[in-house]
Coordinates of C-alpha atoms and ligand atoms in Angstrom, one line a residue:
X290 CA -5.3 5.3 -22.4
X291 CA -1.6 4.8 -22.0
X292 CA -1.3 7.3 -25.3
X293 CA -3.2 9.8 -23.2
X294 CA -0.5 9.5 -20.5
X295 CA 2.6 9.7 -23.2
X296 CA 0.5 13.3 -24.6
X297 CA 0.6 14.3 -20.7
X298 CA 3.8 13.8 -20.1
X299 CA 5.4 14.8 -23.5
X300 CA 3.6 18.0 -22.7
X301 CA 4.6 18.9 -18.9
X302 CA 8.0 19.4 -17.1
X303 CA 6.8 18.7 -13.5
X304 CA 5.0 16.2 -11.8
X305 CA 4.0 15.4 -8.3
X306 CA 3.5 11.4 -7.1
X307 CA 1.4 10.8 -4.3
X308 CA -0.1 7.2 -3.1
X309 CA -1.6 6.8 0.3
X310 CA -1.4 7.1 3.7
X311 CA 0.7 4.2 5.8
X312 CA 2.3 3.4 2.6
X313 CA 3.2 -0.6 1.9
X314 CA 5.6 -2.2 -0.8
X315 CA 3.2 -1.3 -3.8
X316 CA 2.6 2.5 -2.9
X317 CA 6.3 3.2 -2.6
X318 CA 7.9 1.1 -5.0
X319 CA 5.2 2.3 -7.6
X320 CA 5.8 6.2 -6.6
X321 CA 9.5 6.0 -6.6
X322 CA 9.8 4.1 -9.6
X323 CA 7.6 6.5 -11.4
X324 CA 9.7 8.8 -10.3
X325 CA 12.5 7.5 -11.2
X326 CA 11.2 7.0 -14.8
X327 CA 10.0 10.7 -15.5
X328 CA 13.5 11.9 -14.2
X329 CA 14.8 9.1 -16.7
X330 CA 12.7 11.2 -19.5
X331 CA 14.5 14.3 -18.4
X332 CA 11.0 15.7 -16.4
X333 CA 11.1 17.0 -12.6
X334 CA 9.5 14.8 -10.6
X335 CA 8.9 14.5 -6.5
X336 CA 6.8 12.2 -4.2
X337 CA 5.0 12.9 -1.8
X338 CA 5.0 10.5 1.4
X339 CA 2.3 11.9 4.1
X340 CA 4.0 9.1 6.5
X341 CA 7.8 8.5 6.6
X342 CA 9.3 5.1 5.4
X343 CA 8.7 2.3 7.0
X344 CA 11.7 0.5 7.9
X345 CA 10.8 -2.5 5.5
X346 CA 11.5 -0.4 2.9
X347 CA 14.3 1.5 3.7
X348 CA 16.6 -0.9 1.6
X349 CA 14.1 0.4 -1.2
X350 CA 16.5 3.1 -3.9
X351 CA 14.6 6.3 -2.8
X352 CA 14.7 9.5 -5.3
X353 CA 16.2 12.1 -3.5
X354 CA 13.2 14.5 -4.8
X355 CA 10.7 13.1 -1.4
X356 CA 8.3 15.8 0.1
X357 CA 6.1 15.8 3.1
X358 CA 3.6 18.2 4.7
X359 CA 5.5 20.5 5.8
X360 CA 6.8 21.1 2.2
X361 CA 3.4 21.5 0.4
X362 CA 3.9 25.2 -0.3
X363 CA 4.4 25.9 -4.0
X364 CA 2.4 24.2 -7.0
X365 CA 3.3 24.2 -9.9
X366 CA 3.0 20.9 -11.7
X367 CA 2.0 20.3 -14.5
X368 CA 0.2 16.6 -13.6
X369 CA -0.6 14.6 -9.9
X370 CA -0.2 11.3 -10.6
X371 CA -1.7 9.2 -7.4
X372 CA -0.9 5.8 -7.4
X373 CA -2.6 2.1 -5.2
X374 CA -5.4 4.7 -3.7
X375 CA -8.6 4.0 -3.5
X376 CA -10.1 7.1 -3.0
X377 CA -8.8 11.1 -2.2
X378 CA -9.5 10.5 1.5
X379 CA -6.6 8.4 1.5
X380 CA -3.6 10.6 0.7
X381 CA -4.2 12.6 3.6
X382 CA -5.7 16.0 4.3
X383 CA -2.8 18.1 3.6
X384 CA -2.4 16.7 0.3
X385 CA -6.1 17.1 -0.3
X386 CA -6.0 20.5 0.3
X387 CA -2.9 21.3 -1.5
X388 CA -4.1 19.3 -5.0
X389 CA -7.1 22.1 -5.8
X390 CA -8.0 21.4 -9.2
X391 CA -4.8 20.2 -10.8
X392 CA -5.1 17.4 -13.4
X393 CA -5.1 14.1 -11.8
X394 CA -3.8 10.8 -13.3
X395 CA -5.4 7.9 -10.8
X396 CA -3.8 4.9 -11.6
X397 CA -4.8 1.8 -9.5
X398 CA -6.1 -2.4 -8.9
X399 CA -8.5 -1.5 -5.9
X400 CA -11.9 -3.0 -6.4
X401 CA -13.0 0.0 -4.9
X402 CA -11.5 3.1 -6.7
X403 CA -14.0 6.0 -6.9
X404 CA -12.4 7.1 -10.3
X405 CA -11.6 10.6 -8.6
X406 CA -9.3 11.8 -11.3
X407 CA -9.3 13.6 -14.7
X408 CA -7.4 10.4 -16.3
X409 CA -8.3 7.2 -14.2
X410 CA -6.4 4.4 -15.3
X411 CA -8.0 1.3 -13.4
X412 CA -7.6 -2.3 -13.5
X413 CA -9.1 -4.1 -10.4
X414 CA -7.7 -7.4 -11.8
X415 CA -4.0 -6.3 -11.7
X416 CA -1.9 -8.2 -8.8
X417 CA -0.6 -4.5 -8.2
X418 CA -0.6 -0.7 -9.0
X419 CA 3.3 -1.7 -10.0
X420 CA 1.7 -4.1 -12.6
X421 CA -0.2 -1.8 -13.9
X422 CA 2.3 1.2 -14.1
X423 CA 5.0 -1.2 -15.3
X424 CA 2.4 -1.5 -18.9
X425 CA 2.5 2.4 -18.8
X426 CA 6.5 3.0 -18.5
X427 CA 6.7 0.5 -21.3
X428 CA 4.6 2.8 -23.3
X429 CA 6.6 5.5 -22.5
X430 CA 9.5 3.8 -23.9
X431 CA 11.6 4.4 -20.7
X432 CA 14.6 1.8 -19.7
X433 CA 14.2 0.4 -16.6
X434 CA 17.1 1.4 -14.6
X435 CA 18.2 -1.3 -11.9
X436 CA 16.8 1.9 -9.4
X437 CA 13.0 1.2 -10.9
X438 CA 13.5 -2.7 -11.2
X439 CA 13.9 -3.0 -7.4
X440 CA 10.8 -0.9 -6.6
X441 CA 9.1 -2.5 -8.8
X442 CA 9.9 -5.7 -8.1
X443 CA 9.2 -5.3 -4.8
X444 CA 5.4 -3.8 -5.1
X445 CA 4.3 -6.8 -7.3
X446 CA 6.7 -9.1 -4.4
X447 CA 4.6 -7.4 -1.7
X448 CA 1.1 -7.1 -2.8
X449 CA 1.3 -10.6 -4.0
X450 CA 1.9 -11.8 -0.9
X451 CA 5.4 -13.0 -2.0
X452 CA 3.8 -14.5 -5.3
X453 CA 1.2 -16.8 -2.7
X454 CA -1.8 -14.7 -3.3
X455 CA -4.6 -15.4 -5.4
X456 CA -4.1 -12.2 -7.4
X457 CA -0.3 -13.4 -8.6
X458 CA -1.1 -14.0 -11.7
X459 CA 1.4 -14.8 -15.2
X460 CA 2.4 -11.0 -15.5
X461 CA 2.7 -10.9 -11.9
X462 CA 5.4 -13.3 -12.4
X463 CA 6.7 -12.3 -15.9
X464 CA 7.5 -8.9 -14.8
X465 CA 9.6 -10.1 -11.6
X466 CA 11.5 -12.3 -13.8
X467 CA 12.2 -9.0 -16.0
X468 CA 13.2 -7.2 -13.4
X469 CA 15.6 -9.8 -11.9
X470 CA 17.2 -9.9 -15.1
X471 CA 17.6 -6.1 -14.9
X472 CA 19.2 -6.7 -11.8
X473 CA 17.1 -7.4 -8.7
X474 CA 18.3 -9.7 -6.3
X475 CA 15.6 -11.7 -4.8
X476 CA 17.3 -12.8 -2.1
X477 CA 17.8 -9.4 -1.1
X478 CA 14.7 -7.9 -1.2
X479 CA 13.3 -10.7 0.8
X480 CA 15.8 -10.2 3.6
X481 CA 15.3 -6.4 3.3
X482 CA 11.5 -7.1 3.7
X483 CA 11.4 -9.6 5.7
X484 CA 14.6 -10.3 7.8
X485 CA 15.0 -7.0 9.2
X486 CA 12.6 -6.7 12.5
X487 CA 13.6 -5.0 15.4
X488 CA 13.3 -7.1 18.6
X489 CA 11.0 -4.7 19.6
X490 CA 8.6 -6.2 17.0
X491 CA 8.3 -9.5 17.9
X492 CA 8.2 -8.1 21.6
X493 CA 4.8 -6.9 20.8
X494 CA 4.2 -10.0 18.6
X495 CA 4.3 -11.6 21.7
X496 CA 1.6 -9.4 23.3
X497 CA -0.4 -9.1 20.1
X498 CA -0.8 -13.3 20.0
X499 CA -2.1 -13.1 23.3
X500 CA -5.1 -11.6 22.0
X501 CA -5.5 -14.4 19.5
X502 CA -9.2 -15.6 19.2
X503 CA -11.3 -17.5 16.6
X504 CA -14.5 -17.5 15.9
X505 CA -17.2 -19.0 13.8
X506 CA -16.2 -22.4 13.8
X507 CA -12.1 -21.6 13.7
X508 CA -13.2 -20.1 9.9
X509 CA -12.0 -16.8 11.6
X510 CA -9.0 -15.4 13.0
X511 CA -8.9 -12.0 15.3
X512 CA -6.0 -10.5 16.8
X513 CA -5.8 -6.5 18.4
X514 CA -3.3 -4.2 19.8
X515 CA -3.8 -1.4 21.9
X516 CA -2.2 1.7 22.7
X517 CA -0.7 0.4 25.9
X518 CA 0.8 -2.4 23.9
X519 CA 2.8 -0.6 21.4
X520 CA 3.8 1.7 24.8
X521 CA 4.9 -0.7 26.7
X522 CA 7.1 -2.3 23.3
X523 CA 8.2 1.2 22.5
X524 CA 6.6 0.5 18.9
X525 CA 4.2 2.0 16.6
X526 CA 1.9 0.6 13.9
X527 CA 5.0 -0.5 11.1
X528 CA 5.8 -3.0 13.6
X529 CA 2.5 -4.3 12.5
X530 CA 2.9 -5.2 9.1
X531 CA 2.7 -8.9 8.7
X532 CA 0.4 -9.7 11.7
X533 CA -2.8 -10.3 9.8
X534 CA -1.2 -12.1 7.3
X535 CA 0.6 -14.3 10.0
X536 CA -3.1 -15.1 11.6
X537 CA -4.0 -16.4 7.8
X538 CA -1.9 -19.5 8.2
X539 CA -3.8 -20.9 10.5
X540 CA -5.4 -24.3 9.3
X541 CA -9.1 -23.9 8.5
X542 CA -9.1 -20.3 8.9
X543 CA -11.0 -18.4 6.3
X544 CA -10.5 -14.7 7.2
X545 CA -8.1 -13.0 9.7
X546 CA -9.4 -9.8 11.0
X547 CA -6.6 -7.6 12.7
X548 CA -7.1 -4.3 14.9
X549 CA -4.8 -1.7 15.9
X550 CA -5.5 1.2 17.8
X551 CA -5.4 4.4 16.2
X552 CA -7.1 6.8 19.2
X553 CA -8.8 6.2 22.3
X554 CA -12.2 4.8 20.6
X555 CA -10.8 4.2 17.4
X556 CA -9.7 1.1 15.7
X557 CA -7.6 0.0 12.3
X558 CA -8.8 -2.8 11.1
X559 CA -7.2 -5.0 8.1
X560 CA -9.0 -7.9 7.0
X561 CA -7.3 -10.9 4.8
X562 CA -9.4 -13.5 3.3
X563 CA -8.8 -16.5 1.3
X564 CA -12.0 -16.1 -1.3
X565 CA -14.7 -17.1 0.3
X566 CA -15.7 -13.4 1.5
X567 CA -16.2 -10.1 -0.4
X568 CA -14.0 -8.5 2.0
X569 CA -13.6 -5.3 -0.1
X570 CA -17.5 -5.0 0.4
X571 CA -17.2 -5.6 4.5
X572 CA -14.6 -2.7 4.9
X573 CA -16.8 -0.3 2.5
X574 CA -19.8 -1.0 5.0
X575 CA -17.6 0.6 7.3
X576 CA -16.3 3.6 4.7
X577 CA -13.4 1.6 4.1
X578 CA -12.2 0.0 1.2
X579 CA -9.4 -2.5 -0.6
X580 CA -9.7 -5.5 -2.3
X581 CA -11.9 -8.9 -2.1
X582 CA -9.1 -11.1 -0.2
X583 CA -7.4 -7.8 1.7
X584 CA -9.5 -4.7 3.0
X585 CA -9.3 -2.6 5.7
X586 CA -11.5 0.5 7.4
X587 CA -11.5 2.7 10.6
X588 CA -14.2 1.8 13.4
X589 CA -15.8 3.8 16.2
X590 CA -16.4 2.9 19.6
X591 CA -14.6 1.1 22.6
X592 CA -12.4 -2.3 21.7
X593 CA -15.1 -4.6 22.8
X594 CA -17.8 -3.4 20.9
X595 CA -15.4 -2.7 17.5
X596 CA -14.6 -6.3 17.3
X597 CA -18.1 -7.4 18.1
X598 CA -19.3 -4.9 15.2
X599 CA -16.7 -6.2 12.8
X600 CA -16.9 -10.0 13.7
X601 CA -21.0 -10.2 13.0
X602 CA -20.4 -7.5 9.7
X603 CA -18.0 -10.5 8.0
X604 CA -20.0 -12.7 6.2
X605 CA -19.1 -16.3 7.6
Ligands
AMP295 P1 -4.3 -2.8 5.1 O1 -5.2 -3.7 5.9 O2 -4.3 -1.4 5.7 O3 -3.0 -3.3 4.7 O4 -5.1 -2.6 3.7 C1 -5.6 -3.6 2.9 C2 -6.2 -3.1 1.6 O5 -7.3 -2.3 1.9 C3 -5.2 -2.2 0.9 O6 -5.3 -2.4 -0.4 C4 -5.6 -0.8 1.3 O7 -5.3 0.2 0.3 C5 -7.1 -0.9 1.6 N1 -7.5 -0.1 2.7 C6 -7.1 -0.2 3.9 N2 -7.7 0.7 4.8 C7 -8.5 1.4 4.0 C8 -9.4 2.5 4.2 N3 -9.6 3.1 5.4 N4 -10.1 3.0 3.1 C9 -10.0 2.4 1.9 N5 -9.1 1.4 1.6 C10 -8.4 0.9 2.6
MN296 MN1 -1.2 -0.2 -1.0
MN297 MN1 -1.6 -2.2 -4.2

């Protein structure tokens, strides 16, 4: 499999990186450091980011070869490579569009991957699409430059729920020690991540916790935001990040269910469990998707009756 990638890559001289929509730690650090590695084997290389940054990540090296939308005109690669999607749905429409028939490497750990491309390169059990592209650049014989150890580092430090999760595993932690000793500094990827929230965050934090309920014998956790909220906070949906897992610590609570508002009857949800639910198979009941202990889908309908629809869909 990996040989397959080595031929594909040997072969072109341009390649576009794409991961999904409202990117996290794992999508970007996986897409720049891939990017960063085929530069490193003297290839052409760009990333495509449908959404802009988050500020989480800005700290995060960034290859200064970043499209969006608006600069999908020309194609000419050679090879997409789409990284920690699920499915084509979620890199957008433009993207969609734009891809035709090109060859497509689909590399990914979702439980749910719809094997969608002409080389699909899946492992459901790996902590992170990092983990799994970090066995690929060693294939490809590529040094690891202090610019890839940082974003790589970081996806398997984020999708591991800073190494907490039950998906950390040895390599998980194996491949963060490599990378330290190739020049990440912990200390300052965790404040980069984690230190670095505007007020404006925890002002709707604040807002956000007044919606806290649970449910089911406390085994549940819910928590929404609305439209007016992020108004009134000036904020938008990377303030976000953090909140379900925040609901998780509560004591006895089994799975936190979070909502954002995305339009005026539709919902974000992002579920978190701690292995008692399939919550991968809750989300795709809704056309979502992700993993069994973190899923999330789009739901129909006014607030009310969302929660109500998720709440009696998770298994508890
Ligand atoms: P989130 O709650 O958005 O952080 O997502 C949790 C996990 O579920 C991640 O692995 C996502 O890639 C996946 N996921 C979230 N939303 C969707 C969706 N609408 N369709 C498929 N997978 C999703
Ligand atoms: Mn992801
Ligand atoms: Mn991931």
């Amino acid at each position: 499999m990996h040989q397959r990638v080595k031929d594909l890559v040997d072969r072109g001289d341009r390649f576009l990186i794409a991961t999904h929509i409202d990117p996290d730690g794992d999508a970007l650090g996986s897409a720049f450091s891939l990017c960063f590695a085929l530069n490193e084997l003297h290839k052409e290389a760009w990333v495509y980011l449908r959404d802009s940054v988050p500020y989480q990540y800005e700290f995060l090296p960034k290859p200064r070869t970043v499209l969006g939308p608006t600069d999908l005109t020309r194609n000419g690669f050679d090879a997409f490579f789409i990284l920690d999607c699920g499915d084509l749905r979620r890199i957008g429409d433009e993207l969609q569009r734009f891809r035709g028939n090109c060859f497509t490497v689909n590399i990914d750990h979702h439980d749910t991957n719809e094997a969608f491309g002409q080389l699909n390169i899946l492992d459901d059990r790996a902590s992170s699409t990092a983990e799994i592209l970090y066995g690929i650049l060693k294939a490809l014989d590529v040094p690891f430059t202090r610019e890839m150890a940082v974003n790589i580092y970081t996806a398997v430090f984020t999708d591991t729920g800073s190494l907490r999760y039950p998906n950390t595993n040895a390599l998980a932690f194996s491949i963060c020690q490599e990378m330290v000793q190739r020049g990440v500094v912990p200390s300052e990827v965790a404040s980069g991540i984690y230190e670095n929230h505007p007020k404006a965050r925890f002002d709707l934090l604040c807002l956000a916790l007044a919606t806290l309920r649970t449910h089911k014998n406390g085994r549940l956790a819910t928590m929404h935001v609305t439209k007016e909220m992020f108004d009134k906070t000036r904020t938008s949906k990377e303030h976000t990040e953090g909140f379900v897992e925040d609901l998780k610590e509560m004591r006895g609570v089994e799975v936190a269910l979070f909502v954002r508002q995305i339009g005026p009857t539709r919902f974000k949800a992002s579920m978190r469990g701690k292995g008692s639910v399939d919550l991968a198979a809750v989300a795709r009941s809704f056309g979502g998707g992700g993993h069994k202990n973190a899923a999330g889908c789009t739901v129909e309908g006014p607030l009310r009756q969302s929660l109500k629809t998720l709440i009696e869909a998770i298994p508890l």
